[in-house]
């Protein structure tokens, strides 16, 4: 976790509204840092609040769109207290969590959570999930073809494609030196969880929350909900081919792409020394821009902003801890009866993981048993 720099980048610092909003973040960060010295206070809670504040501060540094900066600045300006600012930071933390919540997700997340549903509900949800999986498989194969059956960063060929395609295998074997081959993954820049914006409370509070908890509003890209709704989460602008280790780093916000001044060219960026290919230039190319478009520069820019804010603010470690806790809760649920009331709290907590992991391919069907995806961290 890194303290906020004293000023914004020059181009942002020159805008008085941005500078004023950042000063508010710096002041609250300073106050929270001082509270850490008070042994009577809850140090863990204060450190988490520091993460929330630093998320806001670093997003004022890295927000990729002017609309996103304006919206964030407005929300900071209407925060009337330090607690309001902490709550705003918590909201943006939730959006970063939603950016790609496949992190450490396992199939048993779906199976365990489904125990609380009736047989007919389970069948309906299982059928829905299978349908969405097949929709995604086609688009992932299209992305693999667009990416020339290679990881876009390492250039390693997809092993499955080589095994299945004789023509591709002959082309691969003729190269000197022969490139590496590996098993690749279809990496999503965003998951369907960015559309899970439900907030309980009064009508007035819900109206405001519906705006603030909108991923598109917060990052200045209002059309992103419609663009990525349902099966569109697999649209080619949102997916790319990565080998498995790089997929894991990208999925955990430890690797991101920073645009250069050349169209569709990016520099691989990371804050971790163990991540390979740092600073490598990557150019996304396609032989058919209409039917096989390359990843969206807007999506990649928002992902990069989330990744940088997550790493520098300390949110990434909090998210790792969140998923570790989720795994422990799932294990605990296996030995608790879902019918005797003893596991109700665990179930409520785990349902969020179900919503953003098992159904990230699209919006879940209407079901009275589903709760809103409002999370208190």
PDB file of N, CA and C in Angstrom, residues 135-237:
ATOM      1  N   UNK A 135     -22.581 -19.994 -25.329  1.00  0.00           N
ATOM      2  CA  UNK A 135     -22.507 -18.719 -26.041  1.00  0.00           C
ATOM      3  C   UNK A 135     -21.093 -18.158 -25.974  1.00  0.00           C
ATOM      4  N   UNK A 136     -20.458 -18.320 -24.816  1.00  0.00           N
ATOM      5  CA  UNK A 136     -19.110 -17.798 -24.644  1.00  0.00           C
ATOM      6  C   UNK A 136     -18.059 -18.586 -25.397  1.00  0.00           C
ATOM      7  N   UNK A 137     -18.242 -19.900 -25.515  1.00  0.00           N
ATOM      8  CA  UNK A 137     -17.251 -20.739 -26.180  1.00  0.00           C
ATOM      9  C   UNK A 137     -17.048 -20.295 -27.628  1.00  0.00           C
ATOM     10  N   UNK A 138     -18.139 -19.969 -28.327  1.00  0.00           N
ATOM     11  CA  UNK A 138     -18.031 -19.568 -29.731  1.00  0.00           C
ATOM     12  C   UNK A 138     -17.188 -18.303 -29.863  1.00  0.00           C
ATOM     13  N   UNK A 139     -17.470 -17.299 -29.020  1.00  0.00           N
ATOM     14  CA  UNK A 139     -16.736 -16.047 -29.104  1.00  0.00           C
ATOM     15  C   UNK A 139     -15.270 -16.236 -28.740  1.00  0.00           C
ATOM     16  N   UNK A 140     -14.990 -17.108 -27.778  1.00  0.00           N
ATOM     17  CA  UNK A 140     -13.599 -17.358 -27.401  1.00  0.00           C
ATOM     18  C   UNK A 140     -12.835 -18.017 -28.545  1.00  0.00           C
ATOM     19  N   UNK A 141     -13.493 -18.896 -29.286  1.00  0.00           N
ATOM     20  CA  UNK A 141     -12.856 -19.507 -30.457  1.00  0.00           C
ATOM     21  C   UNK A 141     -12.610 -18.460 -31.536  1.00  0.00           C
ATOM     22  N   UNK A 142     -13.544 -17.511 -31.661  1.00  0.00           N
ATOM     23  CA  UNK A 142     -13.353 -16.422 -32.616  1.00  0.00           C
ATOM     24  C   UNK A 142     -12.150 -15.567 -32.218  1.00  0.00           C
ATOM     25  N   UNK A 143     -12.015 -15.302 -30.929  1.00  0.00           N
ATOM     26  CA  UNK A 143     -10.876 -14.516 -30.451  1.00  0.00           C
ATOM     27  C   UNK A 143      -9.567 -15.250 -30.708  1.00  0.00           C
ATOM     28  N   UNK A 144      -9.563 -16.559 -30.491  1.00  0.00           N
ATOM     29  CA  UNK A 144      -8.356 -17.355 -30.736  1.00  0.00           C
ATOM     30  C   UNK A 144      -7.958 -17.278 -32.204  1.00  0.00           C
ATOM     31  N   UNK A 145      -8.946 -17.339 -33.085  1.00  0.00           N
ATOM     32  CA  UNK A 145      -8.671 -17.223 -34.516  1.00  0.00           C
ATOM     33  C   UNK A 145      -8.147 -15.834 -34.853  1.00  0.00           C
ATOM     34  N   UNK A 146      -8.796 -14.804 -34.317  1.00  0.00           N
ATOM     35  CA  UNK A 146      -8.348 -13.428 -34.554  1.00  0.00           C
ATOM     36  C   UNK A 146      -6.903 -13.236 -34.107  1.00  0.00           C
ATOM     37  N   UNK A 147      -6.548 -13.850 -32.974  1.00  0.00           N
ATOM     38  CA  UNK A 147      -5.211 -13.685 -32.401  1.00  0.00           C
ATOM     39  C   UNK A 147      -4.194 -14.659 -32.987  1.00  0.00           C
ATOM     40  N   UNK A 148      -4.532 -15.245 -34.125  1.00  0.00           N
ATOM     41  CA  UNK A 148      -3.627 -16.153 -34.850  1.00  0.00           C
ATOM     42  C   UNK A 148      -3.232 -17.361 -34.003  1.00  0.00           C
ATOM     43  N   UNK A 149      -4.141 -17.791 -33.134  1.00  0.00           N
ATOM     44  CA  UNK A 149      -3.951 -18.990 -32.313  1.00  0.00           C
ATOM     45  C   UNK A 149      -2.747 -18.863 -31.376  1.00  0.00           C
ATOM     46  N   UNK A 150      -2.476 -17.617 -30.974  1.00  0.00           N
ATOM     47  CA  UNK A 150      -1.317 -17.359 -30.111  1.00  0.00           C
ATOM     48  C   UNK A 150      -1.701 -16.462 -28.945  1.00  0.00           C
ATOM     49  N   UNK A 151      -0.939 -16.561 -27.870  1.00  0.00           N
ATOM     50  CA  UNK A 151      -1.049 -15.585 -26.789  1.00  0.00           C
ATOM     51  C   UNK A 151      -0.619 -14.231 -27.325  1.00  0.00           C
ATOM     52  N   UNK A 152      -1.394 -13.188 -27.062  1.00  0.00           N
ATOM     53  CA  UNK A 152      -1.106 -11.872 -27.634  1.00  0.00           C
ATOM     54  C   UNK A 152       0.152 -11.249 -27.040  1.00  0.00           C
ATOM     55  N   UNK A 153       0.600 -11.733 -25.881  1.00  0.00           N
ATOM     56  CA  UNK A 153       1.803 -11.184 -25.249  1.00  0.00           C
ATOM     57  C   UNK A 153       3.029 -12.038 -25.546  1.00  0.00           C
ATOM     58  N   UNK A 154       2.972 -13.309 -25.208  1.00  0.00           N
ATOM     59  CA  UNK A 154       4.151 -14.175 -25.340  1.00  0.00           C
ATOM     60  C   UNK A 154       4.375 -14.676 -26.760  1.00  0.00           C
ATOM     61  N   UNK A 155       3.309 -14.726 -27.558  1.00  0.00           N
ATOM     62  CA  UNK A 155       3.414 -15.282 -28.899  1.00  0.00           C
ATOM     63  C   UNK A 155       3.390 -16.793 -28.929  1.00  0.00           C
ATOM     64  N   UNK A 156       3.211 -17.433 -27.775  1.00  0.00           N
ATOM     65  CA  UNK A 156       3.150 -18.895 -27.718  1.00  0.00           C
ATOM     66  C   UNK A 156       1.884 -19.399 -28.396  1.00  0.00           C
ATOM     67  N   UNK A 157       2.017 -20.462 -29.159  1.00  0.00           N
ATOM     68  CA  UNK A 157       0.871 -21.037 -29.857  1.00  0.00           C
ATOM     69  C   UNK A 157      -0.010 -21.829 -28.893  1.00  0.00           C
ATOM     70  N   UNK A 158      -1.293 -21.839 -29.189  1.00  0.00           N
ATOM     71  CA  UNK A 158      -2.225 -22.623 -28.389  1.00  0.00           C
ATOM     72  C   UNK A 158      -2.048 -24.106 -28.707  1.00  0.00           C
ATOM     73  N   UNK A 159      -1.759 -24.900 -27.679  1.00  0.00           N
ATOM     74  CA  UNK A 159      -1.464 -26.321 -27.878  1.00  0.00           C
ATOM     75  C   UNK A 159      -2.670 -27.080 -28.423  1.00  0.00           C
ATOM     76  N   UNK A 160      -3.849 -26.772 -27.924  1.00  0.00           N
ATOM     77  CA  UNK A 160      -5.046 -27.457 -28.412  1.00  0.00           C
ATOM     78  C   UNK A 160      -5.262 -27.204 -29.898  1.00  0.00           C
ATOM     79  N   UNK A 161      -5.044 -25.954 -30.315  1.00  0.00           N
ATOM     80  CA  UNK A 161      -5.218 -25.624 -31.734  1.00  0.00           C
ATOM     81  C   UNK A 161      -4.215 -26.389 -32.594  1.00  0.00           C
ATOM     82  N   UNK A 162      -2.985 -26.521 -32.113  1.00  0.00           N
ATOM     83  CA  UNK A 162      -1.974 -27.272 -32.861  1.00  0.00           C
ATOM     84  C   UNK A 162      -2.350 -28.743 -32.981  1.00  0.00           C
ATOM     85  N   UNK A 163      -2.927 -29.290 -31.931  1.00  0.00           N
ATOM     86  CA  UNK A 163      -3.313 -30.696 -31.946  1.00  0.00           C
ATOM     87  C   UNK A 163      -4.494 -30.956 -32.877  1.00  0.00           C
ATOM     88  N   UNK A 164      -5.362 -29.953 -33.017  1.00  0.00           N
ATOM     89  CA  UNK A 164      -6.593 -30.142 -33.778  1.00  0.00           C
ATOM     90  C   UNK A 164      -6.482 -29.707 -35.238  1.00  0.00           C
ATOM     91  N   UNK A 165      -5.538 -28.830 -35.556  1.00  0.00           N
ATOM     92  CA  UNK A 165      -5.467 -28.209 -36.877  1.00  0.00           C
ATOM     93  C   UNK A 165      -4.156 -28.604 -37.564  1.00  0.00           C
ATOM     94  N   UNK A 166      -4.241 -29.498 -38.530  1.00  0.00           N
ATOM     95  CA  UNK A 166      -3.045 -30.000 -39.205  1.00  0.00           C
ATOM     96  C   UNK A 166      -2.326 -28.884 -39.953  1.00  0.00           C
ATOM     97  N   UNK A 167      -3.092 -28.040 -40.651  1.00  0.00           N
ATOM     98  CA  UNK A 167      -2.486 -26.945 -41.416  1.00  0.00           C
ATOM     99  C   UNK A 167      -1.726 -26.001 -40.497  1.00  0.00           C
ATOM    100  N   UNK A 168      -2.327 -25.663 -39.364  1.00  0.00           N
ATOM    101  CA  UNK A 168      -1.662 -24.782 -38.406  1.00  0.00           C
ATOM    102  C   UNK A 168      -0.413 -25.465 -37.845  1.00  0.00           C
ATOM    103  N   UNK A 169      -0.509 -26.761 -37.560  1.00  0.00           N
ATOM    104  CA  UNK A 169       0.627 -27.492 -36.994  1.00  0.00           C
ATOM    105  C   UNK A 169       1.795 -27.529 -37.981  1.00  0.00           C
ATOM    106  N   UNK A 170       1.505 -27.712 -39.251  1.00  0.00           N
ATOM    107  CA  UNK A 170       2.568 -27.721 -40.261  1.00  0.00           C
ATOM    108  C   UNK A 170       3.237 -26.347 -40.366  1.00  0.00           C
ATOM    109  N   UNK A 171       2.422 -25.301 -40.319  1.00  0.00           N
ATOM    110  CA  UNK A 171       2.965 -23.944 -40.353  1.00  0.00           C
ATOM    111  C   UNK A 171       3.849 -23.694 -39.138  1.00  0.00           C
ATOM    112  N   UNK A 172       3.400 -24.152 -37.990  1.00  0.00           N
ATOM    113  CA  UNK A 172       4.151 -23.993 -36.740  1.00  0.00           C
ATOM    114  C   UNK A 172       5.476 -24.750 -36.808  1.00  0.00           C
ATOM    115  N   UNK A 173       5.433 -25.984 -37.286  1.00  0.00           N
ATOM    116  CA  UNK A 173       6.627 -26.838 -37.320  1.00  0.00           C
ATOM    117  C   UNK A 173       7.673 -26.323 -38.301  1.00  0.00           C
ATOM    118  N   UNK A 174       7.232 -25.571 -39.313  1.00  0.00           N
ATOM    119  CA  UNK A 174       8.162 -25.074 -40.329  1.00  0.00           C
ATOM    120  C   UNK A 174       8.946 -23.853 -39.862  1.00  0.00           C
ATOM    121  N   UNK A 175       8.553 -23.258 -38.765  1.00  0.00           N
ATOM    122  CA  UNK A 175       9.213 -22.045 -38.293  1.00  0.00           C
ATOM    123  C   UNK A 175      10.542 -22.389 -37.618  1.00  0.00           C
ATOM    124  N   UNK A 176      11.550 -21.555 -37.894  1.00  0.00           N
ATOM    125  CA  UNK A 176      12.862 -21.718 -37.282  1.00  0.00           C
ATOM    126  C   UNK A 176      13.298 -20.366 -36.714  1.00  0.00           C
ATOM    127  N   UNK A 177      13.535 -20.294 -35.395  1.00  0.00           N
ATOM    128  CA  UNK A 177      13.330 -21.358 -34.412  1.00  0.00           C
ATOM    129  C   UNK A 177      11.834 -21.588 -34.170  1.00  0.00           C
ATOM    130  N   UNK A 178      11.524 -22.750 -33.700  1.00  0.00           N
ATOM    131  CA  UNK A 178      10.124 -23.090 -33.459  1.00  0.00           C
ATOM    132  C   UNK A 178       9.618 -22.337 -32.223  1.00  0.00           C
ATOM    133  N   UNK A 179       8.471 -21.656 -32.329  1.00  0.00           N
ATOM    134  CA  UNK A 179       7.933 -20.919 -31.170  1.00  0.00           C
ATOM    135  C   UNK A 179       7.509 -21.869 -30.046  1.00  0.00           C
ATOM    136  N   UNK A 180       7.313 -21.294 -28.882  1.00  0.00           N
ATOM    137  CA  UNK A 180       6.783 -22.059 -27.762  1.00  0.00           C
ATOM    138  C   UNK A 180       5.317 -22.400 -28.031  1.00  0.00           C
ATOM    139  N   UNK A 181       4.830 -23.430 -27.365  1.00  0.00           N
ATOM    140  CA  UNK A 181       3.395 -23.698 -27.377  1.00  0.00           C
ATOM    141  C   UNK A 181       2.939 -23.968 -25.957  1.00  0.00           C
ATOM    142  N   UNK A 182       1.697 -23.644 -25.684  1.00  0.00           N
ATOM    143  CA  UNK A 182       1.176 -23.765 -24.328  1.00  0.00           C
ATOM    144  C   UNK A 182      -0.345 -23.849 -24.399  1.00  0.00           C
ATOM    145  N   UNK A 183      -0.963 -24.056 -23.265  1.00  0.00           N
ATOM    146  CA  UNK A 183      -2.423 -24.017 -23.209  1.00  0.00           C
ATOM    147  C   UNK A 183      -2.839 -22.588 -22.875  1.00  0.00           C
ATOM    148  N   UNK A 184      -3.729 -22.041 -23.666  1.00  0.00           N
ATOM    149  CA  UNK A 184      -4.128 -20.647 -23.498  1.00  0.00           C
ATOM    150  C   UNK A 184      -5.513 -20.538 -22.877  1.00  0.00           C
ATOM    151  N   UNK A 185      -5.840 -19.324 -22.487  1.00  0.00           N
ATOM    152  CA  UNK A 185      -7.144 -19.012 -21.903  1.00  0.00           C
ATOM    153  C   UNK A 185      -7.759 -17.849 -22.670  1.00  0.00           C
ATOM    154  N   UNK A 186      -9.080 -17.795 -22.651  1.00  0.00           N
ATOM    155  CA  UNK A 186      -9.793 -16.640 -23.195  1.00  0.00           C
ATOM    156  C   UNK A 186      -9.977 -15.645 -22.053  1.00  0.00           C
ATOM    157  N   UNK A 187      -9.205 -14.576 -22.069  1.00  0.00           N
ATOM    158  CA  UNK A 187      -9.227 -13.601 -20.980  1.00  0.00           C
ATOM    159  C   UNK A 187     -10.251 -12.513 -21.267  1.00  0.00           C
ATOM    160  N   UNK A 188     -11.144 -12.278 -20.317  1.00  0.00           N
ATOM    161  CA  UNK A 188     -12.114 -11.191 -20.415  1.00  0.00           C
ATOM    162  C   UNK A 188     -11.551  -9.946 -19.733  1.00  0.00           C
ATOM    163  N   UNK A 189     -11.652  -8.822 -20.399  1.00  0.00           N
ATOM    164  CA  UNK A 189     -11.245  -7.566 -19.764  1.00  0.00           C
ATOM    165  C   UNK A 189     -12.182  -7.253 -18.607  1.00  0.00           C
ATOM    166  N   UNK A 190     -13.480  -7.394 -18.846  1.00  0.00           N
ATOM    167  CA  UNK A 190     -14.494  -7.229 -17.800  1.00  0.00           C
ATOM    168  C   UNK A 190     -15.353  -8.476 -17.738  1.00  0.00           C
ATOM    169  N   UNK A 191     -15.925  -8.717 -16.575  1.00  0.00           N
ATOM    170  CA  UNK A 191     -16.888  -9.803 -16.430  1.00  0.00           C
ATOM    171  C   UNK A 191     -18.288  -9.213 -16.353  1.00  0.00           C
ATOM    172  N   UNK A 192     -19.292 -10.072 -16.439  1.00  0.00           N
ATOM    173  CA  UNK A 192     -20.684  -9.629 -16.375  1.00  0.00           C
ATOM    174  C   UNK A 192     -21.054  -9.015 -15.052  1.00  0.00           C
ATOM    175  N   UNK A 193     -20.198  -9.153 -14.047  1.00  0.00           N
ATOM    176  CA  UNK A 193     -20.514  -8.606 -12.733  1.00  0.00           C
ATOM    177  C   UNK A 193     -20.556  -7.084 -12.718  1.00  0.00           C
ATOM    178  N   UNK A 194     -20.001  -6.424 -13.735  1.00  0.00           N
ATOM    179  CA  UNK A 194     -20.062  -4.963 -13.738  1.00  0.00           C
ATOM    180  C   UNK A 194     -21.490  -4.469 -13.892  1.00  0.00           C
ATOM    181  N   UNK A 195     -22.408  -5.347 -14.281  1.00  0.00           N
ATOM    182  CA  UNK A 195     -23.814  -4.965 -14.395  1.00  0.00           C
ATOM    183  C   UNK A 195     -24.619  -5.307 -13.157  1.00  0.00           C
ATOM    184  N   UNK A 196     -23.979  -5.842 -12.115  1.00  0.00           N
ATOM    185  CA  UNK A 196     -24.713  -6.230 -10.906  1.00  0.00           C
ATOM    186  C   UNK A 196     -24.759  -5.063  -9.943  1.00  0.00           C
ATOM    187  N   UNK A 197     -25.609  -4.088 -10.243  1.00  0.00           N
ATOM    188  CA  UNK A 197     -25.683  -2.849  -9.478  1.00  0.00           C
ATOM    189  C   UNK A 197     -27.026  -2.730  -8.782  1.00  0.00           C
ATOM    190  N   UNK A 198     -27.215  -3.461  -7.707  1.00  0.00           N
ATOM    191  CA  UNK A 198     -28.467  -3.441  -6.967  1.00  0.00           C
ATOM    192  C   UNK A 198     -28.206  -2.884  -5.588  1.00  0.00           C
ATOM    193  N   UNK A 199     -29.058  -1.984  -5.118  1.00  0.00           N
ATOM    194  CA  UNK A 199     -28.845  -1.334  -3.830  1.00  0.00           C
ATOM    195  C   UNK A 199     -30.148  -1.273  -3.050  1.00  0.00           C
ATOM    196  N   UNK A 200     -30.167  -1.823  -1.826  1.00  0.00           N
ATOM    197  CA  UNK A 200     -31.364  -1.730  -1.000  1.00  0.00           C
ATOM    198  C   UNK A 200     -31.476  -0.358  -0.352  1.00  0.00           C
ATOM    199  N   UNK A 201     -32.614  -0.069   0.268  1.00  0.00           N
ATOM    200  CA  UNK A 201     -32.778   1.179   0.990  1.00  0.00           C
ATOM    201  C   UNK A 201     -33.996   1.936   0.521  1.00  0.00           C
ATOM    202  N   UNK A 202     -34.091   3.188   0.927  1.00  0.00           N
ATOM    203  CA  UNK A 202     -35.226   4.016   0.551  1.00  0.00           C
ATOM    204  C   UNK A 202     -35.194   4.296  -0.945  1.00  0.00           C
ATOM    205  N   UNK A 203     -36.343   4.738  -1.479  1.00  0.00           N
ATOM    206  CA  UNK A 203     -36.425   5.008  -2.917  1.00  0.00           C
ATOM    207  C   UNK A 203     -35.418   6.071  -3.329  1.00  0.00           C
ATOM    208  N   UNK A 204     -35.302   7.144  -2.515  1.00  0.00           N
ATOM    209  CA  UNK A 204     -34.372   8.215  -2.853  1.00  0.00           C
ATOM    210  C   UNK A 204     -32.935   7.707  -2.824  1.00  0.00           C
ATOM    211  N   UNK A 205     -32.629   6.915  -1.796  1.00  0.00           N
ATOM    212  CA  UNK A 205     -31.283   6.377  -1.683  1.00  0.00           C
ATOM    213  C   UNK A 205     -30.991   5.414  -2.820  1.00  0.00           C
ATOM    214  N   UNK A 206     -31.994   4.615  -3.204  1.00  0.00           N
ATOM    215  CA  UNK A 206     -31.798   3.676  -4.302  1.00  0.00           C
ATOM    216  C   UNK A 206     -31.547   4.408  -5.611  1.00  0.00           C
ATOM    217  N   UNK A 207     -32.266   5.520  -5.830  1.00  0.00           N
ATOM    218  CA  UNK A 207     -32.086   6.272  -7.066  1.00  0.00           C
ATOM    219  C   UNK A 207     -30.651   6.778  -7.176  1.00  0.00           C
ATOM    220  N   UNK A 208     -30.146   7.341  -6.067  1.00  0.00           N
ATOM    221  CA  UNK A 208     -28.779   7.853  -6.086  1.00  0.00           C
ATOM    222  C   UNK A 208     -27.790   6.700  -6.216  1.00  0.00           C
ATOM    223  N   UNK A 209     -28.043   5.625  -5.464  1.00  0.00           N
ATOM    224  CA  UNK A 209     -27.138   4.479  -5.488  1.00  0.00           C
ATOM    225  C   UNK A 209     -27.112   3.831  -6.859  1.00  0.00           C
ATOM    226  N   UNK A 210     -28.258   3.820  -7.535  1.00  0.00           N
ATOM    227  CA  UNK A 210     -28.313   3.214  -8.864  1.00  0.00           C
ATOM    228  C   UNK A 210     -27.382   3.940  -9.819  1.00  0.00           C
ATOM    229  N   UNK A 211     -27.217   5.259  -9.598  1.00  0.00           N
ATOM    230  CA  UNK A 211     -26.299   6.035 -10.421  1.00  0.00           C
ATOM    231  C   UNK A 211     -24.861   5.811  -9.995  1.00  0.00           C
ATOM    232  N   UNK A 212     -24.607   5.956  -8.682  1.00  0.00           N
ATOM    233  CA  UNK A 212     -23.244   5.858  -8.186  1.00  0.00           C
ATOM    234  C   UNK A 212     -22.702   4.447  -8.356  1.00  0.00           C
ATOM    235  N   UNK A 213     -23.581   3.452  -8.168  1.00  0.00           N
ATOM    236  CA  UNK A 213     -23.112   2.076  -8.273  1.00  0.00           C
ATOM    237  C   UNK A 213     -23.101   1.579  -9.717  1.00  0.00           C
ATOM    238  N   UNK A 214     -23.407   2.474 -10.646  1.00  0.00           N
ATOM    239  CA  UNK A 214     -23.295   2.112 -12.052  1.00  0.00           C
ATOM    240  C   UNK A 214     -21.828   2.167 -12.460  1.00  0.00           C
ATOM    241  N   UNK A 215     -21.303   1.056 -12.908  1.00  0.00           N
ATOM    242  CA  UNK A 215     -19.905   0.985 -13.328  1.00  0.00           C
ATOM    243  C   UNK A 215     -19.628   2.003 -14.430  1.00  0.00           C
ATOM    244  N   UNK A 216     -20.564   2.102 -15.383  1.00  0.00           N
ATOM    245  CA  UNK A 216     -20.365   3.018 -16.493  1.00  0.00           C
ATOM    246  C   UNK A 216     -20.276   4.465 -16.054  1.00  0.00           C
ATOM    247  N   UNK A 217     -21.150   4.869 -15.113  1.00  0.00           N
ATOM    248  CA  UNK A 217     -21.113   6.240 -14.615  1.00  0.00           C
ATOM    249  C   UNK A 217     -19.782   6.525 -13.938  1.00  0.00           C
ATOM    250  N   UNK A 218     -19.364   5.625 -13.068  1.00  0.00           N
ATOM    251  CA  UNK A 218     -18.162   5.869 -12.277  1.00  0.00           C
ATOM    252  C   UNK A 218     -16.915   6.006 -13.141  1.00  0.00           C
ATOM    253  N   UNK A 219     -16.889   5.340 -14.280  1.00  0.00           N
ATOM    254  CA  UNK A 219     -15.701   5.400 -15.124  1.00  0.00           C
ATOM    255  C   UNK A 219     -15.937   6.178 -16.418  1.00  0.00           C
ATOM    256  N   UNK A 220     -17.056   6.908 -16.472  1.00  0.00           N
ATOM    257  CA  UNK A 220     -17.288   7.804 -17.592  1.00  0.00           C
ATOM    258  C   UNK A 220     -17.544   7.108 -18.904  1.00  0.00           C
ATOM    259  N   UNK A 221     -18.167   5.939 -18.834  1.00  0.00           N
ATOM    260  CA  UNK A 221     -18.472   5.174 -20.054  1.00  0.00           C
ATOM    261  C   UNK A 221     -19.879   4.625 -19.915  1.00  0.00           C
ATOM    262  N   UNK A 222     -20.869   5.489 -20.081  1.00  0.00           N
ATOM    263  CA  UNK A 222     -22.250   5.142 -19.760  1.00  0.00           C
ATOM    264  C   UNK A 222     -22.804   4.012 -20.615  1.00  0.00           C
ATOM    265  N   UNK A 223     -22.276   3.807 -21.801  1.00  0.00           N
ATOM    266  CA  UNK A 223     -22.812   2.775 -22.683  1.00  0.00           C
ATOM    267  C   UNK A 223     -22.305   1.378 -22.405  1.00  0.00           C
ATOM    268  N   UNK A 224     -21.399   1.243 -21.440  1.00  0.00           N
ATOM    269  CA  UNK A 224     -20.751  -0.049 -21.234  1.00  0.00           C
ATOM    270  C   UNK A 224     -21.725  -1.118 -20.758  1.00  0.00           C
ATOM    271  N   UNK A 225     -22.776  -0.719 -20.040  1.00  0.00           N
ATOM    272  CA  UNK A 225     -23.757  -1.698 -19.557  1.00  0.00           C
ATOM    273  C   UNK A 225     -24.444  -2.399 -20.727  1.00  0.00           C
ATOM    274  N   UNK A 226     -24.909  -1.605 -21.686  1.00  0.00           N
ATOM    275  CA  UNK A 226     -25.590  -2.195 -22.838  1.00  0.00           C
ATOM    276  C   UNK A 226     -24.614  -2.958 -23.729  1.00  0.00           C
ATOM    277  N   UNK A 227     -23.405  -2.431 -23.857  1.00  0.00           N
ATOM    278  CA  UNK A 227     -22.410  -3.078 -24.711  1.00  0.00           C
ATOM    279  C   UNK A 227     -22.041  -4.477 -24.221  1.00  0.00           C
ATOM    280  N   UNK A 228     -22.052  -4.657 -22.892  1.00  0.00           N
ATOM    281  CA  UNK A 228     -21.586  -5.918 -22.315  1.00  0.00           C
ATOM    282  C   UNK A 228     -22.691  -6.687 -21.605  1.00  0.00           C
ATOM    283  N   UNK A 229     -23.924  -6.367 -21.914  1.00  0.00           N
ATOM    284  CA  UNK A 229     -25.036  -7.021 -21.234  1.00  0.00           C
ATOM    285  C   UNK A 229     -25.236  -8.440 -21.751  1.00  0.00           C
ATOM    286  N   UNK A 230     -25.520  -9.344 -20.833  1.00  0.00           N
ATOM    287  CA  UNK A 230     -25.815 -10.725 -21.206  1.00  0.00           C
ATOM    288  C   UNK A 230     -24.670 -11.380 -21.948  1.00  0.00           C
ATOM    289  N   UNK A 231     -24.997 -12.037 -23.060  1.00  0.00           N
ATOM    290  CA  UNK A 231     -23.979 -12.751 -23.834  1.00  0.00           C
ATOM    291  C   UNK A 231     -22.961 -11.806 -24.462  1.00  0.00           C
ATOM    292  N   UNK A 232     -23.272 -10.505 -24.526  1.00  0.00           N
ATOM    293  CA  UNK A 232     -22.330  -9.546 -25.093  1.00  0.00           C
ATOM    294  C   UNK A 232     -21.064  -9.404 -24.259  1.00  0.00           C
ATOM    295  N   UNK A 233     -21.076  -9.976 -23.056  1.00  0.00           N
ATOM    296  CA  UNK A 233     -19.862  -9.938 -22.247  1.00  0.00           C
ATOM    297  C   UNK A 233     -18.726 -10.652 -22.971  1.00  0.00           C
ATOM    298  N   UNK A 234     -19.087 -11.528 -23.912  1.00  0.00           N
ATOM    299  CA  UNK A 234     -18.083 -12.275 -24.669  1.00  0.00           C
ATOM    300  C   UNK A 234     -17.736 -11.607 -25.999  1.00  0.00           C
ATOM    301  N   UNK A 235     -18.241 -10.401 -26.233  1.00  0.00           N
ATOM    302  CA  UNK A 235     -17.946  -9.748 -27.499  1.00  0.00           C
ATOM    303  C   UNK A 235     -16.434  -9.632 -27.679  1.00  0.00           C
ATOM    304  N   UNK A 236     -15.995  -9.649 -28.911  1.00  0.00           N
ATOM    305  CA  UNK A 236     -14.564  -9.729 -29.193  1.00  0.00           C
ATOM    306  C   UNK A 236     -13.792  -8.525 -28.672  1.00  0.00           C
ATOM    307  N   UNK A 237     -14.461  -7.391 -28.549  1.00  0.00           N
ATOM    308  CA  UNK A 237     -13.794  -6.210 -27.999  1.00  0.00           C
ATOM    309  C   UNK A 237     -13.435  -6.385 -26.526  1.00  0.00           C
TER     310      UNK A 237
END
